Amino acid sequence: AKKVGRNNFQFFTEDLNRIANDRLNIEAAMRLALEQDGFEVYYQPKVDGQRRIVGVEALARWFHPELGPVGPDRFIPIAEETGLIQPLTVAILRRAFAAARCWNQDRVEPLRVAVNLSPLLFIGQDLVQRLGDLLDEAQLAANCVEVEITETVFLGDKDRAVKVLEELRTLGVQLAMDDFGTGYSSLSYLRHFPLDVVKIDRSLVTDVESEEEVAMIAGAAISLGKRLRKRVVAEGVENQAQFDFLCEQGCDEFQGFLFSRPVPAAAIDRMLEAGG
Ligand code: C2E
Ligand code: CA
Ligand code: CA
Ligand code: CA
């Protein structure tokens, strides 16, 4: 029986302690998992208008023996605060690049693997060098890789961010602006930064069939991307009506539960064998 009132403060500090302990536990568990190669990578297909797989997005997964599955929305922020994001990203890229190498063995058109890079990685000095080393190690061509960044990458030192992005592009990887349509100044970023792809955020895709205004905003975002000659990808496509609308508006690629949830590499193997 929890009394409210005088004891509020006590409950409050108990909550804070619990949260702090949680974070400490997760941090410690993450360190251990990193030592034991305990993080998994799942892949979510990106398809074209004919539903053919043209790429995949690599998404970090963590199945802890006691904590159970821990979502990236939970562990990525902790990794960013504790500096573990760097080794974690290396572990994920290593797996994703090895898988991409297999998938690209005898293909004419490259199957692109997209990886998410935390804005924090752009502050360090060696992102481009490390990425290049990982490509070499996997013997993977750079044009098989797409880097997804969010616009928060530009909140810090803009000039530095632009420089790193240009170096990444020189390396040969493609650059995608993730979660497009959610931020404040996306439009000016489109103008100033070297991007190949814009990914329309799920929040815009979700309501395209039910809300006329959302449909107009999504449509405008897509045609803007097209006119700037970017590849336009829609994420979070869950039903046929959304897919139809986005096709009609000229989206190039589609990703979402309608086509597939994120799945282990072996499931992608099977989809590719099936010719999808
Ligand atoms: P994101 O980059 O926007 O990734 C898309 C998220 O939407 C994924 O969640 C995916 O499972 C989910 N999703 C895909 N299709 C649908 C759909 O049709 N409906 C709905 N409701 N959801 C869909 P997930 O895997 O939980 O990842 C969450 C976020 O965590 C990602 O958002 C990304 O920001 C971050 N993240 C995941 N893996 C990594 C990583 O390796 N590095 C970094 N820095 N961030 C990562
Ligand atoms: Ca992403
Ligand atoms: Ca996204
Ligand atoms: Ca998103």
CSV table of C-alpha atoms and ligand atoms in Angstrom, one decimal:
chain,number,residue,atom,x,y,z
A,1,ALA,CA,0.0,0.0,0.0
A,2,LYS,CA,1.8,3.1,-1.2
A,3,LYS,CA,0.7,6.3,0.5
A,4,VAL,CA,0.9,9.5,-1.5
A,5,GLY,CA,1.8,12.8,0.2
A,6,ARG,CA,4.5,12.9,2.8
A,7,ASN,CA,6.2,9.9,1.4
A,8,ASN,CA,6.4,11.1,-2.1
A,9,PHE,CA,10.0,12.2,-1.8
A,10,GLN,CA,11.0,8.8,-0.5
A,11,PHE,CA,9.4,7.0,-3.4
A,12,PHE,CA,10.9,9.5,-5.7
A,13,THR,CA,14.5,8.8,-4.5
A,14,GLU,CA,13.8,5.1,-4.6
A,15,ASP,CA,12.8,5.4,-8.2
A,16,LEU,CA,15.9,7.3,-9.0
A,17,ASN,CA,18.0,4.8,-7.2
A,18,ARG,CA,16.4,2.0,-9.1
A,19,ILE,CA,16.9,3.8,-12.4
A,20,ALA,CA,20.5,4.5,-11.5
A,21,ASN,CA,21.1,0.8,-10.6
A,22,ASP,CA,19.4,-0.3,-13.8
A,23,ARG,CA,21.8,1.8,-15.8
A,24,LEU,CA,24.8,0.6,-13.9
A,25,ASN,CA,23.6,-3.0,-14.4
A,26,ILE,CA,23.0,-2.4,-18.1
A,27,GLU,CA,26.4,-0.7,-18.5
A,28,ALA,CA,28.2,-3.6,-16.8
A,29,ALA,CA,26.3,-6.2,-18.7
A,30,MET,CA,27.1,-4.3,-22.0
A,31,ARG,CA,30.8,-4.4,-21.2
A,32,LEU,CA,30.6,-8.1,-20.7
A,33,ALA,CA,28.5,-8.7,-23.8
A,34,LEU,CA,31.0,-6.7,-25.9
A,35,GLU,CA,33.9,-8.9,-24.6
A,36,GLN,CA,31.9,-12.0,-25.5
A,37,ASP,CA,30.6,-10.8,-28.8
A,38,GLY,CA,27.1,-11.0,-27.4
A,39,PHE,CA,25.4,-8.4,-29.5
A,40,GLU,CA,23.4,-9.6,-32.5
A,41,VAL,CA,22.6,-7.8,-35.7
A,42,TYR,CA,19.1,-8.2,-37.4
A,43,TYR,CA,18.5,-7.0,-40.9
A,44,GLN,CA,15.3,-5.4,-42.3
A,45,PRO,CA,14.9,-5.5,-46.1
A,46,LYS,CA,14.4,-2.4,-48.2
A,47,VAL,CA,12.4,-3.1,-51.3
A,48,ASP,CA,11.7,-1.3,-54.6
A,49,GLY,CA,8.3,-0.7,-56.1
A,50,GLN,CA,8.2,-4.3,-57.3
A,51,ARG,CA,8.9,-5.5,-53.8
A,52,ARG,CA,12.4,-6.7,-54.8
A,53,ILE,CA,15.0,-6.5,-52.1
A,54,VAL,CA,17.5,-3.8,-52.9
A,55,GLY,CA,19.1,-3.4,-49.5
A,56,VAL,CA,18.9,-4.1,-45.8
A,57,GLU,CA,19.2,-2.0,-42.7
A,58,ALA,CA,21.4,-3.4,-39.9
A,59,LEU,CA,19.8,-3.0,-36.5
A,60,ALA,CA,21.5,-3.9,-33.2
A,61,ARG,CA,19.9,-6.6,-31.0
A,62,TRP,CA,20.7,-7.7,-27.6
A,63,PHE,CA,19.3,-10.9,-26.0
A,64,HIS,CA,20.6,-11.0,-22.4
A,65,PRO,CA,20.4,-14.3,-20.6
A,66,GLU,CA,18.8,-12.7,-17.5
A,67,LEU,CA,17.6,-9.3,-18.6
A,68,GLY,CA,15.9,-10.8,-21.7
A,69,PRO,CA,15.8,-8.8,-24.9
A,70,VAL,CA,16.9,-5.3,-24.4
A,71,GLY,CA,15.9,-2.9,-27.2
A,72,PRO,CA,18.3,-0.5,-29.0
A,73,ASP,CA,16.1,2.5,-27.8
A,74,ARG,CA,17.3,1.5,-24.3
A,75,PHE,CA,20.9,0.5,-24.7
A,76,ILE,CA,22.1,2.8,-27.5
A,77,PRO,CA,21.6,6.0,-25.3
A,78,ILE,CA,23.5,4.2,-22.4
A,79,ALA,CA,26.2,3.2,-24.9
A,80,GLU,CA,26.5,6.8,-26.0
A,81,GLU,CA,26.7,8.1,-22.4
A,82,THR,CA,29.4,5.6,-21.4
A,83,GLY,CA,31.6,5.7,-24.4
A,84,LEU,CA,30.7,2.1,-25.3
A,85,ILE,CA,29.1,3.3,-28.5
A,86,GLN,CA,32.4,3.1,-30.3
A,87,PRO,CA,33.2,-0.6,-29.6
A,88,LEU,CA,29.6,-1.5,-30.0
A,89,THR,CA,29.5,0.1,-33.5
A,90,VAL,CA,32.7,-1.7,-34.5
A,91,ALA,CA,31.1,-5.0,-33.4
A,92,ILE,CA,27.9,-4.3,-35.4
A,93,LEU,CA,29.7,-3.1,-38.5
A,94,ARG,CA,32.0,-6.1,-38.5
A,95,ARG,CA,29.1,-8.5,-38.6
A,96,ALA,CA,27.1,-6.4,-41.0
A,97,PHE,CA,30.0,-6.0,-43.4
A,98,ALA,CA,30.8,-9.8,-43.3
A,99,ALA,CA,27.1,-10.5,-44.1
A,100,ALA,CA,27.1,-7.9,-46.9
A,101,ARG,CA,30.1,-9.5,-48.4
A,102,CYS,CA,28.3,-12.9,-48.7
A,103,TRP,CA,25.2,-11.4,-50.1
A,104,ASN,CA,27.1,-9.5,-52.7
A,105,GLN,CA,29.2,-12.5,-53.9
A,106,ASP,CA,27.6,-13.0,-57.3
A,107,ARG,CA,25.3,-10.0,-57.8
A,108,VAL,CA,25.3,-7.5,-60.6
A,109,GLU,CA,23.5,-4.7,-58.7
A,110,PRO,CA,25.0,-4.2,-55.3
A,111,LEU,CA,22.8,-5.2,-52.3
A,112,ARG,CA,23.4,-2.2,-50.0
A,113,VAL,CA,23.7,-2.7,-46.2
A,114,ALA,CA,22.7,0.4,-44.2
A,115,VAL,CA,24.3,1.0,-40.8
A,116,ASN,CA,23.2,3.6,-38.2
A,117,LEU,CA,26.0,5.8,-37.0
A,118,SER,CA,25.6,7.8,-33.7
A,119,PRO,CA,26.4,11.5,-34.1
A,120,LEU,CA,28.9,11.1,-31.3
A,121,LEU,CA,31.1,9.1,-33.6
A,122,PHE,CA,31.6,12.2,-35.8
A,123,ILE,CA,33.3,14.0,-33.0
A,124,GLY,CA,36.2,11.5,-32.7
A,125,GLN,CA,39.1,11.7,-35.1
A,126,ASP,CA,39.1,8.3,-36.7
A,127,LEU,CA,35.6,7.4,-37.9
A,128,VAL,CA,36.6,7.5,-41.6
A,129,GLN,CA,39.8,5.6,-41.1
A,130,ARG,CA,38.1,2.9,-39.0
A,131,LEU,CA,35.3,2.5,-41.4
A,132,GLY,CA,37.8,2.1,-44.2
A,133,ASP,CA,39.7,-0.5,-42.2
A,134,LEU,CA,36.5,-2.4,-41.5
A,135,LEU,CA,35.7,-2.4,-45.3
A,136,ASP,CA,39.2,-3.7,-46.0
A,137,GLU,CA,39.0,-6.4,-43.4
A,138,ALA,CA,35.7,-7.6,-44.8
A,139,GLN,CA,36.9,-7.2,-48.4
A,140,LEU,CA,33.7,-5.3,-49.1
A,141,ALA,CA,33.2,-2.6,-51.7
A,142,ALA,CA,32.3,0.7,-50.3
A,143,ASN,CA,29.4,1.1,-52.7
A,144,CYS,CA,27.6,-1.8,-50.9
A,145,VAL,CA,27.4,0.4,-47.7
A,146,GLU,CA,25.0,3.2,-46.8
A,147,VAL,CA,25.5,5.2,-43.7
A,148,GLU,CA,22.3,6.5,-41.9
A,149,ILE,CA,22.7,9.6,-39.8
A,150,THR,CA,20.2,11.9,-38.1
A,151,GLU,CA,20.3,15.6,-38.3
A,152,THR,CA,21.6,15.9,-34.7
A,153,VAL,CA,25.0,15.2,-36.3
A,154,PHE,CA,24.9,18.9,-37.3
A,155,LEU,CA,24.0,20.3,-33.9
A,156,GLY,CA,27.6,20.3,-32.8
A,157,ASP,CA,30.5,21.4,-34.9
A,158,LYS,CA,28.9,21.8,-38.3
A,159,ASP,CA,32.0,22.3,-40.3
A,160,ARG,CA,33.6,19.2,-38.8
A,161,ALA,CA,30.4,17.1,-39.5
A,162,VAL,CA,30.4,18.3,-43.2
A,163,LYS,CA,34.1,17.4,-43.5
A,164,VAL,CA,33.6,13.9,-42.1
A,165,LEU,CA,30.6,13.4,-44.4
A,166,GLU,CA,32.6,14.5,-47.4
A,167,GLU,CA,35.4,12.1,-46.5
A,168,LEU,CA,32.9,9.2,-46.1
A,169,ARG,CA,31.6,10.0,-49.5
A,170,THR,CA,35.1,10.0,-50.9
A,171,LEU,CA,35.5,6.6,-49.4
A,172,GLY,CA,32.6,5.6,-51.6
A,173,VAL,CA,29.8,4.9,-49.1
A,174,GLN,CA,26.4,6.4,-49.6
A,175,LEU,CA,24.9,8.9,-47.1
A,176,ALA,CA,21.3,8.8,-45.9
A,177,MET,CA,19.5,11.3,-43.8
A,178,ASP,CA,17.5,9.2,-41.3
A,179,ASP,CA,14.1,10.2,-39.8
A,180,PHE,CA,13.6,13.0,-42.3
A,181,GLY,CA,10.6,15.2,-41.5
A,182,THR,CA,10.9,15.1,-37.8
A,183,GLY,CA,13.5,17.8,-37.0
A,184,TYR,CA,13.5,21.5,-37.0
A,185,SER,CA,15.7,22.6,-39.9
A,186,SER,CA,15.8,19.6,-42.2
A,187,LEU,CA,15.3,21.8,-45.2
A,188,SER,CA,18.5,23.8,-44.7
A,189,TYR,CA,20.4,20.6,-44.0
A,190,LEU,CA,19.3,19.3,-47.4
A,191,ARG,CA,20.9,22.3,-49.0
A,192,HIS,CA,24.2,22.2,-47.2
A,193,PHE,CA,25.1,18.6,-46.8
A,194,PRO,CA,26.3,16.0,-49.2
A,195,LEU,CA,23.5,13.4,-49.1
A,196,ASP,CA,22.5,10.6,-51.5
A,197,VAL,CA,19.3,9.4,-49.7
A,198,VAL,CA,16.5,10.8,-47.5
A,199,LYS,CA,14.5,8.5,-45.4
A,200,ILE,CA,11.0,9.7,-44.7
A,201,ASP,CA,10.3,9.1,-41.0
A,202,ARG,CA,7.8,6.5,-39.9
A,203,SER,CA,5.7,9.2,-38.1
A,204,LEU,CA,4.8,10.7,-41.5
A,205,VAL,CA,4.2,7.3,-43.1
A,206,THR,CA,1.9,6.0,-40.4
A,207,ASP,CA,-0.9,8.5,-40.9
A,208,VAL,CA,-0.8,9.0,-44.7
A,209,GLU,CA,-4.0,7.1,-45.3
A,210,SER,CA,-6.0,8.6,-42.5
A,211,GLU,CA,-4.9,12.2,-42.3
A,212,GLU,CA,-5.0,14.4,-45.4
A,213,GLU,CA,-2.6,16.9,-44.0
A,214,VAL,CA,0.0,14.2,-43.2
A,215,ALA,CA,-0.4,12.9,-46.7
A,216,MET,CA,0.3,16.4,-48.0
A,217,ILE,CA,3.4,16.8,-45.9
A,218,ALA,CA,4.7,13.4,-46.8
A,219,GLY,CA,4.0,14.0,-50.4
A,220,ALA,CA,5.9,17.4,-50.3
A,221,ALA,CA,8.8,15.8,-48.5
A,222,ILE,CA,9.1,13.1,-51.1
A,223,SER,CA,8.8,15.5,-54.1
A,224,LEU,CA,11.4,17.8,-52.5
A,225,GLY,CA,13.8,14.8,-52.1
A,226,LYS,CA,13.2,13.8,-55.7
A,227,ARG,CA,13.7,17.3,-57.1
A,228,LEU,CA,17.0,17.5,-55.2
A,229,ARG,CA,17.9,14.2,-57.0
A,230,LYS,CA,18.0,12.2,-53.8
A,231,ARG,CA,16.9,8.6,-53.5
A,232,VAL,CA,13.8,8.7,-51.3
A,233,VAL,CA,13.2,5.8,-48.9
A,234,ALA,CA,10.0,5.5,-46.7
A,235,GLU,CA,10.3,3.7,-43.4
A,236,GLY,CA,7.6,2.1,-41.3
A,237,VAL,CA,5.4,1.0,-44.2
A,238,GLU,CA,2.8,-1.3,-42.5
A,239,ASN,CA,0.0,-1.7,-45.0
A,240,GLN,CA,-0.9,-1.7,-48.7
A,241,ALA,CA,-2.6,1.6,-48.7
A,242,GLN,CA,0.5,3.4,-47.4
A,243,PHE,CA,2.6,1.5,-49.9
A,244,ASP,CA,0.3,2.5,-52.8
A,245,PHE,CA,0.3,6.1,-51.8
A,246,LEU,CA,4.1,6.3,-51.4
A,247,CYS,CA,4.6,4.6,-54.8
A,248,GLU,CA,2.3,7.1,-56.4
A,249,GLN,CA,4.3,9.9,-54.8
A,250,GLY,CA,7.5,8.6,-56.4
A,251,CYS,CA,9.3,7.0,-53.4
A,252,ASP,CA,12.2,4.8,-54.6
A,253,GLU,CA,12.4,2.3,-51.8
A,254,PHE,CA,10.3,1.0,-49.0
A,255,GLN,CA,10.9,-0.5,-45.6
A,256,GLY,CA,8.5,-1.8,-43.0
A,257,PHE,CA,6.5,-4.6,-41.5
A,258,LEU,CA,4.4,-4.9,-44.7
A,259,PHE,CA,7.5,-6.4,-46.3
A,260,SER,CA,9.4,-7.9,-43.4
A,261,ARG,CA,10.3,-7.3,-39.8
A,262,PRO,CA,14.0,-7.1,-38.9
A,263,VAL,CA,15.3,-10.7,-39.1
A,264,PRO,CA,18.6,-12.7,-38.6
A,265,ALA,CA,21.1,-12.9,-41.5
A,266,ALA,CA,20.1,-16.4,-42.3
A,267,ALA,CA,16.5,-15.3,-43.0
A,268,ILE,CA,17.8,-12.7,-45.5
A,269,ASP,CA,19.9,-15.5,-47.1
A,270,ARG,CA,16.7,-17.4,-47.7
A,271,MET,CA,14.8,-14.4,-49.1
A,272,LEU,CA,17.6,-13.7,-51.5
A,273,GLU,CA,17.7,-17.3,-52.6
A,274,ALA,CA,14.0,-17.2,-53.2
A,275,GLY,CA,14.7,-14.4,-55.6
A,276,GLY,CA,12.9,-11.8,-53.6
B,1,C2E,P1,15.7,3.8,-36.8
B,1,C2E,O1,17.1,3.9,-37.4
B,1,C2E,O2,14.7,4.8,-37.2
B,1,C2E,O3,15.2,2.3,-37.2
B,1,C2E,C1,13.9,1.9,-37.5
B,1,C2E,C2,13.2,1.3,-36.4
B,1,C2E,O4,11.8,1.2,-36.7
B,1,C2E,C3,13.7,-0.1,-36.0
B,1,C2E,O5,13.5,-0.2,-34.5
B,1,C2E,C4,12.7,-1.0,-36.7
B,1,C2E,O6,12.6,-2.3,-36.1
B,1,C2E,C5,11.4,-0.2,-36.6
B,1,C2E,N1,10.5,-0.5,-37.7
B,1,C2E,C6,10.8,-0.9,-38.9
B,1,C2E,N2,9.7,-1.0,-39.7
B,1,C2E,C7,8.6,-0.7,-38.9
B,1,C2E,C8,7.2,-0.7,-39.1
B,1,C2E,O7,6.7,-1.0,-40.2
B,1,C2E,N3,6.4,-0.3,-38.0
B,1,C2E,C9,7.0,0.0,-36.8
B,1,C2E,N4,6.2,0.3,-35.8
B,1,C2E,N5,8.3,0.0,-36.6
B,1,C2E,C10,9.1,-0.4,-37.6
B,1,C2E,P2,14.6,-0.7,-33.6
B,1,C2E,O8,15.4,-1.9,-34.3
B,1,C2E,O9,14.0,-1.0,-32.3
B,1,C2E,O10,15.6,0.5,-33.5
B,1,C2E,C11,15.3,1.7,-32.9
B,1,C2E,C12,16.4,2.7,-33.1
B,1,C2E,O11,17.6,2.4,-32.4
B,1,C2E,C13,16.7,2.9,-34.6
B,1,C2E,O12,15.8,3.7,-35.2
B,1,C2E,C14,18.1,3.5,-34.4
B,1,C2E,O13,18.0,4.9,-34.2
B,1,C2E,C15,18.6,2.9,-33.2
B,1,C2E,N6,19.6,1.8,-33.6
B,1,C2E,C16,19.4,0.5,-33.9
B,1,C2E,N7,20.5,-0.1,-34.2
B,1,C2E,C17,21.5,0.8,-34.1
B,1,C2E,C18,22.9,0.8,-34.2
B,1,C2E,O14,23.5,-0.3,-34.6
B,1,C2E,N8,23.6,1.9,-34.0
B,1,C2E,C19,23.0,3.1,-33.7
B,1,C2E,N9,23.7,4.2,-33.5
B,1,C2E,N10,21.6,3.2,-33.5
B,1,C2E,C20,20.9,2.0,-33.7
B,2,CA,CA,18.0,4.0,-39.3
B,3,CA,CA,14.7,5.8,-39.3
B,4,CA,CA,12.6,6.5,-36.9
